[in-house]
CSV table of C-alpha atoms and ligand atoms in Angstrom, one decimal:
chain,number,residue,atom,x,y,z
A,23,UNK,CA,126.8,95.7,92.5
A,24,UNK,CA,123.5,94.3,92.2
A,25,UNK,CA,121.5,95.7,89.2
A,26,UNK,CA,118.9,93.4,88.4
A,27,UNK,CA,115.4,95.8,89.5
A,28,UNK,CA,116.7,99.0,88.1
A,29,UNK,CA,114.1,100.6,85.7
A,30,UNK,CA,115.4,101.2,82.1
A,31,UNK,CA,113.5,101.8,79.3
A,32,UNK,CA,111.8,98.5,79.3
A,33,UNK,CA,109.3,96.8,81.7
A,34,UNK,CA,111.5,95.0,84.3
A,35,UNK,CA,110.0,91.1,83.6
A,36,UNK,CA,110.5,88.5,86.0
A,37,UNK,CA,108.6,85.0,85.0
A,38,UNK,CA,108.7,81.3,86.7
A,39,UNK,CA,107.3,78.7,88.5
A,40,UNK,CA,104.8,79.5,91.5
A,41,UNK,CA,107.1,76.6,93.2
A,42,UNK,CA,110.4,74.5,92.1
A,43,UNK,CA,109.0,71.0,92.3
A,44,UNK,CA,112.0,69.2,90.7
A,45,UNK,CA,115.0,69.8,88.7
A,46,UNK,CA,113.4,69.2,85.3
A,47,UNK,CA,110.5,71.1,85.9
A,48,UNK,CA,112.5,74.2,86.5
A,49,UNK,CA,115.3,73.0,83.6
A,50,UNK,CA,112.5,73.0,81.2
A,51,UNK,CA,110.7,76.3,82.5
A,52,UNK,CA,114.0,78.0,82.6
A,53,UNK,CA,114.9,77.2,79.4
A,54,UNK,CA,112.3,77.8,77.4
A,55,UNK,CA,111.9,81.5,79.2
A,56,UNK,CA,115.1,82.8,80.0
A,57,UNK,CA,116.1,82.8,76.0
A,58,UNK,CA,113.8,85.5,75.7
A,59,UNK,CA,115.6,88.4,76.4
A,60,UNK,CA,112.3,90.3,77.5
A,61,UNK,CA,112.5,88.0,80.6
A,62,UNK,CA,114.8,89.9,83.0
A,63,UNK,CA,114.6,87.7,86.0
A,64,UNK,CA,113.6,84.1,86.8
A,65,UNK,CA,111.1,83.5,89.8
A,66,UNK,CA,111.0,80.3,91.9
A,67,UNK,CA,109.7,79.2,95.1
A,68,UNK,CA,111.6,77.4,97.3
A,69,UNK,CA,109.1,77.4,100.5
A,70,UNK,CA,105.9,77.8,100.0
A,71,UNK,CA,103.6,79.8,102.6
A,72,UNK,CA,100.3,77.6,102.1
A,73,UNK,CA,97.3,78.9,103.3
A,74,UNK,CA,95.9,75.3,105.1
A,75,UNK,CA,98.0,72.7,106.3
A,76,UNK,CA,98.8,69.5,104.4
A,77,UNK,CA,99.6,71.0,100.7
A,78,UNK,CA,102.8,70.9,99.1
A,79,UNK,CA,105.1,73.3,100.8
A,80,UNK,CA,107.8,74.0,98.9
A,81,UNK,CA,111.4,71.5,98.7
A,82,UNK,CA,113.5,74.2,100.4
A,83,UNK,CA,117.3,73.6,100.7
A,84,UNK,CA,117.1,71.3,97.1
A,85,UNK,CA,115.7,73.4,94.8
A,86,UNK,CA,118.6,75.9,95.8
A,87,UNK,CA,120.5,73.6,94.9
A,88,UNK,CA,118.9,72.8,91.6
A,89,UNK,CA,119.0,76.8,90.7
A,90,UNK,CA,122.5,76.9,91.3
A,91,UNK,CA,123.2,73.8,88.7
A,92,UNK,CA,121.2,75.4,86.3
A,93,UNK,CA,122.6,79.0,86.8
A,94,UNK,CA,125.5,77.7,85.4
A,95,UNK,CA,123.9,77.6,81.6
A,96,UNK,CA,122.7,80.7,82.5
A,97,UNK,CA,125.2,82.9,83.6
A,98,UNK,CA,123.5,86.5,83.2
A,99,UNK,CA,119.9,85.6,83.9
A,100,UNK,CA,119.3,87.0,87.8
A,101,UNK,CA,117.4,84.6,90.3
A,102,UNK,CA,114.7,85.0,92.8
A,103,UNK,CA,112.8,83.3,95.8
A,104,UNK,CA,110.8,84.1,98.4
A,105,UNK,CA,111.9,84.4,101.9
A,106,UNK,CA,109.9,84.5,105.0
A,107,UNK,CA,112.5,83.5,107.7
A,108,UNK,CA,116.4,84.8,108.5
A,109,UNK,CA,117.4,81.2,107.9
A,110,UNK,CA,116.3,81.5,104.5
A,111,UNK,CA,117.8,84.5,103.5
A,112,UNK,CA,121.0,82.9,104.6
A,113,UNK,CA,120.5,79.7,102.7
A,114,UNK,CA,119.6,82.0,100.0
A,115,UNK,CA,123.1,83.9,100.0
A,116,UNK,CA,125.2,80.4,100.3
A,117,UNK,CA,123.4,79.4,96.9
A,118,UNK,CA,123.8,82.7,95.1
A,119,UNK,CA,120.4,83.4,94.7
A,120,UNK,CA,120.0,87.4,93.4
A,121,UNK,CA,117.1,88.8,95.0
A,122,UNK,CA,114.6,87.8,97.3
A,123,UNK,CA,110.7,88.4,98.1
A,124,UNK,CA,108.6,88.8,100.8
A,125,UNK,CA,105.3,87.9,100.6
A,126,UNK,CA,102.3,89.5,101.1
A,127,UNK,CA,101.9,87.1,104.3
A,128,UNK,CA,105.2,88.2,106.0
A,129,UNK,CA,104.8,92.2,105.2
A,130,UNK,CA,101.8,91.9,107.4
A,131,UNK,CA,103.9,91.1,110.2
A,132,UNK,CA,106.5,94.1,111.2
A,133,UNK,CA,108.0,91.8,113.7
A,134,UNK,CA,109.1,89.1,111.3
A,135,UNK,CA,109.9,92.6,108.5
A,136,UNK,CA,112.7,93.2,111.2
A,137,UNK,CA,113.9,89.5,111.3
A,138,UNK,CA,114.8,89.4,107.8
A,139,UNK,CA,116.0,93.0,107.5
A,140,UNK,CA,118.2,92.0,110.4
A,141,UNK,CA,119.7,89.0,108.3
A,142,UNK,CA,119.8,90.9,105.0
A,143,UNK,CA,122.0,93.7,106.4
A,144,UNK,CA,125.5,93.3,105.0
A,145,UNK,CA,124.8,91.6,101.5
A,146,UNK,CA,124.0,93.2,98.2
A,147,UNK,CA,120.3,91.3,97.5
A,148,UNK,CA,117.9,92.6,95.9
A,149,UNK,CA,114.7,93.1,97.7
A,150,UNK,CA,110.8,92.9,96.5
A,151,UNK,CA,108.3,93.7,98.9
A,152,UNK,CA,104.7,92.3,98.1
A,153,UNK,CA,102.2,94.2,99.5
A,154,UNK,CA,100.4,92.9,102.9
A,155,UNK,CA,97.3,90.7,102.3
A,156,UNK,CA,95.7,93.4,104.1
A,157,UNK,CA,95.0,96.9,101.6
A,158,UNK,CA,97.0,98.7,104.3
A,159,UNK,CA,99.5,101.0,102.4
A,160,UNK,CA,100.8,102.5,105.7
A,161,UNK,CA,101.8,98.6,106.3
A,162,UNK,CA,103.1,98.1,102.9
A,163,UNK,CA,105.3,101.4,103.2
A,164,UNK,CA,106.5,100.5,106.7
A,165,UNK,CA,108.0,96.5,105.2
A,166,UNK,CA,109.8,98.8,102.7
A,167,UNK,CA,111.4,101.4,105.4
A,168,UNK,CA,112.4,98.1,107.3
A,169,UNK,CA,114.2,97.1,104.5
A,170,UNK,CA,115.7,100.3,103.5
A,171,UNK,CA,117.2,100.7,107.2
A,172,UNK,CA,118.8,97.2,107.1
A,173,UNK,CA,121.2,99.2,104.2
A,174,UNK,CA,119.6,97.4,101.2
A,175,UNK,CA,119.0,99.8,98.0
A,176,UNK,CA,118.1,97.8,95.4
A,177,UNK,CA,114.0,97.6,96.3
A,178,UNK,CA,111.4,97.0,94.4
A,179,UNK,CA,107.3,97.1,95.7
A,180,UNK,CA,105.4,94.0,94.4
A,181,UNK,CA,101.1,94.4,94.0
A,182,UNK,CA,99.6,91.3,94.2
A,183,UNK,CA,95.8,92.2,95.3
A,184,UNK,CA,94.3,92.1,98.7
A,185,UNK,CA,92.2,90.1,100.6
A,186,UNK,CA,88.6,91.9,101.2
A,187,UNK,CA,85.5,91.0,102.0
A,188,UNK,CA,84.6,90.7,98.2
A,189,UNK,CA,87.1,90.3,95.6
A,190,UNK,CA,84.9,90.3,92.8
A,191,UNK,CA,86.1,87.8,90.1
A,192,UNK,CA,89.7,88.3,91.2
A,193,UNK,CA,91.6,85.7,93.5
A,194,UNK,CA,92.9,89.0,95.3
A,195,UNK,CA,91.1,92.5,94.9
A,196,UNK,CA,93.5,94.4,92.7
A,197,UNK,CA,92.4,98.1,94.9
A,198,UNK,CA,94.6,99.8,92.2
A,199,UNK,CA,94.0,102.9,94.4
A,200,UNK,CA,96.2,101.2,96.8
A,201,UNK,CA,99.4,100.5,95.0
A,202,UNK,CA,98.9,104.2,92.9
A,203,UNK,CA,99.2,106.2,96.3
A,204,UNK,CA,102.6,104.2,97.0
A,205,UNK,CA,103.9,105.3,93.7
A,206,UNK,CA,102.7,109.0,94.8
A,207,UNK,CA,104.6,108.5,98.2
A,208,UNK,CA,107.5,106.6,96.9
A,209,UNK,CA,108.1,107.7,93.4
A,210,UNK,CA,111.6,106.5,92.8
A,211,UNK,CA,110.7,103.1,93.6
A,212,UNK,CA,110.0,100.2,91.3
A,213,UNK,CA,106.6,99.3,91.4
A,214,UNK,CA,105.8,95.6,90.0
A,215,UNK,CA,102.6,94.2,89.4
A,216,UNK,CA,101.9,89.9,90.1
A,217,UNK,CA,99.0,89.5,87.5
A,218,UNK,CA,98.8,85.9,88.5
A,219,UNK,CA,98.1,86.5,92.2
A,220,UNK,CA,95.8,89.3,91.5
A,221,UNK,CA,94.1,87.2,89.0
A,222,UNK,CA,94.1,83.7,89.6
A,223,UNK,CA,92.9,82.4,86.2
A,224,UNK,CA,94.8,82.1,83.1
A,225,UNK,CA,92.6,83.9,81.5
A,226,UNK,CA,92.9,87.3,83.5
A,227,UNK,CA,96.6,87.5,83.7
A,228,UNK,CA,97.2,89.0,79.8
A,229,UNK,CA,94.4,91.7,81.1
A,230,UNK,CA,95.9,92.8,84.4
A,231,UNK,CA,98.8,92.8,83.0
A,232,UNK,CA,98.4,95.4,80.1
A,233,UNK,CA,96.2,97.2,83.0
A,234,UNK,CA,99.2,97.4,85.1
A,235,UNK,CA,101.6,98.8,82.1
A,236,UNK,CA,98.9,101.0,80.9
A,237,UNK,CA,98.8,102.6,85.1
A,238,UNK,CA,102.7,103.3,84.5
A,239,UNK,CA,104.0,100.1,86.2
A,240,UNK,CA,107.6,99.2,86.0
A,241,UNK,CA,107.4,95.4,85.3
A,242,UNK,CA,105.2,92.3,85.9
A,243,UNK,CA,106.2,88.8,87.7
A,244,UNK,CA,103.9,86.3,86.1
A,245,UNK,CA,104.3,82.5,87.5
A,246,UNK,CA,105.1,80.1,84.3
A,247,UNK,CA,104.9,76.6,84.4
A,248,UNK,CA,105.6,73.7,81.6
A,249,UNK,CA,102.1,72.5,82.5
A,250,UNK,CA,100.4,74.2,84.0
A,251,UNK,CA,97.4,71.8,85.0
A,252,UNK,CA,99.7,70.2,86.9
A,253,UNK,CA,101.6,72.1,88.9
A,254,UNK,CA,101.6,71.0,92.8
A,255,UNK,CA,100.9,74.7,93.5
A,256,UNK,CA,98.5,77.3,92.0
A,257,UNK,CA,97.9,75.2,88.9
A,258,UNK,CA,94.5,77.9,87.7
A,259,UNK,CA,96.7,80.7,87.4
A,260,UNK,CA,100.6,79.9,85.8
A,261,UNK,CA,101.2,80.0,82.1
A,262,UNK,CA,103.1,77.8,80.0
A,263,UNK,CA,106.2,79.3,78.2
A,264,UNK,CA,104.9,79.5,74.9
A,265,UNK,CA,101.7,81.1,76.6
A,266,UNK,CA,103.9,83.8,78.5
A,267,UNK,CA,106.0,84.4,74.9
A,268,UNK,CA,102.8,85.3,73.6
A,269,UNK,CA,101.6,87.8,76.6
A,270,UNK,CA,104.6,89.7,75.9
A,271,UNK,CA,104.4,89.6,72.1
A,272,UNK,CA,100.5,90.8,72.6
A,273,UNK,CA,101.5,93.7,75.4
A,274,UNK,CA,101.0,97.6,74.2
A,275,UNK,CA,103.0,100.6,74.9
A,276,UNK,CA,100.0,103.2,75.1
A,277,UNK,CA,100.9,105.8,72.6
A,278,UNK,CA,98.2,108.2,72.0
A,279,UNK,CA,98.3,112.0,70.1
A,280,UNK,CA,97.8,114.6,72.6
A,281,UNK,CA,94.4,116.3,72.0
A,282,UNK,CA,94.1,119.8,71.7
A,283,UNK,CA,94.8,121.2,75.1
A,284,UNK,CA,91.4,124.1,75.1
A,285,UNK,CA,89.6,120.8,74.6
A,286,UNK,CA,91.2,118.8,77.5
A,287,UNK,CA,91.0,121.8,79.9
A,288,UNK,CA,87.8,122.9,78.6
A,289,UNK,CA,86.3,119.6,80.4
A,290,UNK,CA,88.6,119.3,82.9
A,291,UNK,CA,87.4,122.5,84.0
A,292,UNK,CA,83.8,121.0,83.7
A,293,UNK,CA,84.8,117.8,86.1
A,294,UNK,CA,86.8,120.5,89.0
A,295,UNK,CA,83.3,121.8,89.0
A,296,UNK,CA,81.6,118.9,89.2
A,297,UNK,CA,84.2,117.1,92.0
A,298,UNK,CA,83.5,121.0,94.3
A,299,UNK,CA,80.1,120.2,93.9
A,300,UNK,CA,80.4,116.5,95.3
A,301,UNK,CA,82.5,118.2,98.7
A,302,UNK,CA,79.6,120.4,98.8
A,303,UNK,CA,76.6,117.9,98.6
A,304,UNK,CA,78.7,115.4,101.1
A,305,UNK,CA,79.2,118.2,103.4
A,306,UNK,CA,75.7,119.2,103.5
A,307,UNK,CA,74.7,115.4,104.0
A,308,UNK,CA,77.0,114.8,106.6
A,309,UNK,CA,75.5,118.1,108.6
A,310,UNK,CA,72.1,116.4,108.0
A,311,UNK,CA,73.2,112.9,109.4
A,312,UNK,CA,74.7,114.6,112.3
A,313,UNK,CA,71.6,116.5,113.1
A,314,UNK,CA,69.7,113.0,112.7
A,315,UNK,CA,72.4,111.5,115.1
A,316,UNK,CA,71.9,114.0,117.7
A,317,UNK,CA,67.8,113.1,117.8
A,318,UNK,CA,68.4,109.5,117.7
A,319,UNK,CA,70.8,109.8,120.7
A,320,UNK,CA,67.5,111.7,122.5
A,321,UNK,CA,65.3,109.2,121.8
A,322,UNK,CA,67.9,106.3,122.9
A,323,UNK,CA,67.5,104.7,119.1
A,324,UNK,CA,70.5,102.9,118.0
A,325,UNK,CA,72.3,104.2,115.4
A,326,UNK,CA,71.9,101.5,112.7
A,327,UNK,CA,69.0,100.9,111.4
A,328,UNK,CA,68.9,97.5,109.3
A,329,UNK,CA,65.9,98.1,107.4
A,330,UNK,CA,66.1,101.6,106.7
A,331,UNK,CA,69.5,101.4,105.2
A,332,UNK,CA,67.9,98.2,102.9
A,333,UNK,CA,65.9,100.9,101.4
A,334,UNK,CA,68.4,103.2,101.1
A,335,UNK,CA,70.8,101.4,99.1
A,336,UNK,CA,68.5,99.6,96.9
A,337,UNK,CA,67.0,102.7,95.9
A,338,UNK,CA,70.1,103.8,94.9
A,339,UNK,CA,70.9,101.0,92.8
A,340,UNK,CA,67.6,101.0,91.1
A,341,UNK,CA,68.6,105.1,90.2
A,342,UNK,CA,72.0,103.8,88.7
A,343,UNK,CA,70.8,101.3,87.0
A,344,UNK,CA,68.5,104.2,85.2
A,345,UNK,CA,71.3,106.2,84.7
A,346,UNK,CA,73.7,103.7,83.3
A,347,UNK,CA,75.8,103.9,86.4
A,348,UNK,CA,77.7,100.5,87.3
A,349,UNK,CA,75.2,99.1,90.4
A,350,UNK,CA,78.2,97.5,92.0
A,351,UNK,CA,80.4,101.3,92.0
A,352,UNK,CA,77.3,102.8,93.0
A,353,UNK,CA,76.8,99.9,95.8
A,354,UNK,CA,80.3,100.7,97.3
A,355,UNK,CA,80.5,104.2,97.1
A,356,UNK,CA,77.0,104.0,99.6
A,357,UNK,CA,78.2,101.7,101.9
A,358,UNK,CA,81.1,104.3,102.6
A,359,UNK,CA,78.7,107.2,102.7
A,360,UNK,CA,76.9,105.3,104.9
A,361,UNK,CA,79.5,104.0,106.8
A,362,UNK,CA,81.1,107.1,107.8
A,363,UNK,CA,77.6,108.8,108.6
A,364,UNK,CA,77.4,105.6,111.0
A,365,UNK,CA,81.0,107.1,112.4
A,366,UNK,CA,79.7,110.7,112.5
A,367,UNK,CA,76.5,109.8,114.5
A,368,UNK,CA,78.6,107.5,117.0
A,369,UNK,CA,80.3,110.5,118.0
B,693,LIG,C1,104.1,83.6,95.3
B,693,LIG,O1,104.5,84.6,94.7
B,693,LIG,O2,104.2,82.5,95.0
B,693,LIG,C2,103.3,83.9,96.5
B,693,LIG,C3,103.1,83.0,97.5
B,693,LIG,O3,102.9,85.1,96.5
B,693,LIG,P1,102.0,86.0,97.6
B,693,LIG,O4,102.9,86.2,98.8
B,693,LIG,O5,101.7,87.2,96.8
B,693,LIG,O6,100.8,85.2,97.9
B,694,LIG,MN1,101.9,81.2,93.5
């Protein structure tokens, strides 16, 4: 049986290149990483879903071949790829590969979900499903069912970030709220975090990853290359061995003393208060915006109005910024109050 992407003790860790680009490449990453015995799978694309045509897409069938060469010096060390079509998943089982992806492209699309569960059913691979590009955890839930019904256990969820309309800093918006309530729906399932893909930069993957262990995660995939600046794909964001050594050495196991529970209720009681008091106010508001709604529907206005809503949130952000309150939480929490009195008065 299968057991690479069951949780232990230990954060499941699975590290290589973004893309196999040719057999010493991967010999050198390989070795250098899969010594460590903190490094619990080895990573490697063999097609490469690029976003524009043109770029390097991957060797396919040869790199297989390469992992299977060097999977000889490394007997116990499990292997995966990404798969986005049923001929892959087929190549992937003649060349022993372990466990597969499927990337955050190909969970947005149920259709091509069923093709590969359709060609997994029958063999013992494991399975990690990124989340969609999409923050859609109804979609992301749904790949996974796919999956399961195809007969494959051994599944693990994958959060690489999501595309939105501003991903502040990150290559892909992190939304940790997204990949917490799939834990809270699925809570026997691995839940792996790609700190390269939600960061994009060197510089952020140490951080998201310790962010990621810190919310509970189960392990991390981090993309590692020999050197980095010139790998043919994703060259900002992969590692170098030495550089991943050290992002494990440098990773912390929370442990904290627990503080004296009348304290910890005392203000927890203090923030149920507070949270019954936000229902309240947004309740109230939303019965205002309704009434407002009904009047501008008499009067034939429409609903949005540009330059009143201007006013609205930068007056809000100019109270924040008085109050210490981050501009850019305050900015988003406004656009959905706004937003959903837009939905209310629609009605
Ligand atoms: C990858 O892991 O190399 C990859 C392409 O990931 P994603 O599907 O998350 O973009
Ligand atoms: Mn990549």
């Amino acid at each position: 049986m299968n057991n690479t992407l069951i949780i232990n003790n230990k954060p499941i860790i699975i590290a290589g290149p973004c893309s196999a680009e040719n057999e010493n490449q991967l010999r050198t990453t390989i070795e250098q990483i899969a010594k460590d015995d903190r490094v619990s799978m080895i990573r490697c694309g063999v097609w490469k879903p690029r976003t524009r045509p043109g770029g390097f897409e991957g060797v396919g069938e040869p790199a297989l071949r390469w992992i299977e060469t060097i999977k000889q010096n490394f007997p116990s060390v499990p292997f995966c790829c990404e798969v986005a079509r049923p001929e892959h998943i087929e190549l992937c089982l003649q060349y022993g590969i372990d466990a597969v992806w499927i990337g955050a492209r190909t969970t947005v699309n149920p259709f091509l979900v069923s093709e590969l569960a359709e060609a997994l059913k029958g063999s013992e691979l494991a399975v990690m499903v990124k989340n969609p590009i999409t923050p859609d955890v109804e979609l992301w839930i749904g790949a996974i069912e796919r999956i399961q019904q195809s007969g494959i256990s051994n599944i693990a969820a994958v959060h690489r970030g999501f595309s939105t309309y501003n991903n502040f800093g990150y290559r892909n918006n992190p939304l940790w709220e997204i990949p917490i309530e799939l834990k809270r729906r699925l809570p026997m399932m691995p839940l792996l975090c790609d700190p390269s893909h939600i960061g994009g930069r060197r510089s952020l993957v140490a951080p998201i990853s310790q962010m990621a262990l810190d919310l509970h995660f189960d392990g991390l995939i981090i993309e590692c290359h020999p050197d980095p600046a010139n790998a043919l794909t994703d060259s900002q964001q992969q590692i170098t061995p030495n550089e991943l050594i050290n992002l494990l050495d440098g990773l912390k196991k929370r442990t904290y003393d627990e503080p004296a529970p009348t304290d910890l209720n005392r203000l927890r009681e203090q923030l149920d208060v507070i949270d019954a008091e936000i229902l309240r106010l947004l309740s109230q508001r939303m019965q205002l915006s309704k009434d407002i709604g009904d009047i501008k529907h008499e009067y034939n206005m429409p609903i949005f109005q540009p330059q009143r809503w201007q006013q609205v949130l930068e007056r809000q952000m100019a109270a924040a910024r008085t109050m210490g309150l981050d501009e850019q939480f305050i900015k988003e929490i406004t656009e959905k109050i706004h937003g959903e009195s837009l939905r209310m008065q629609e009605q």
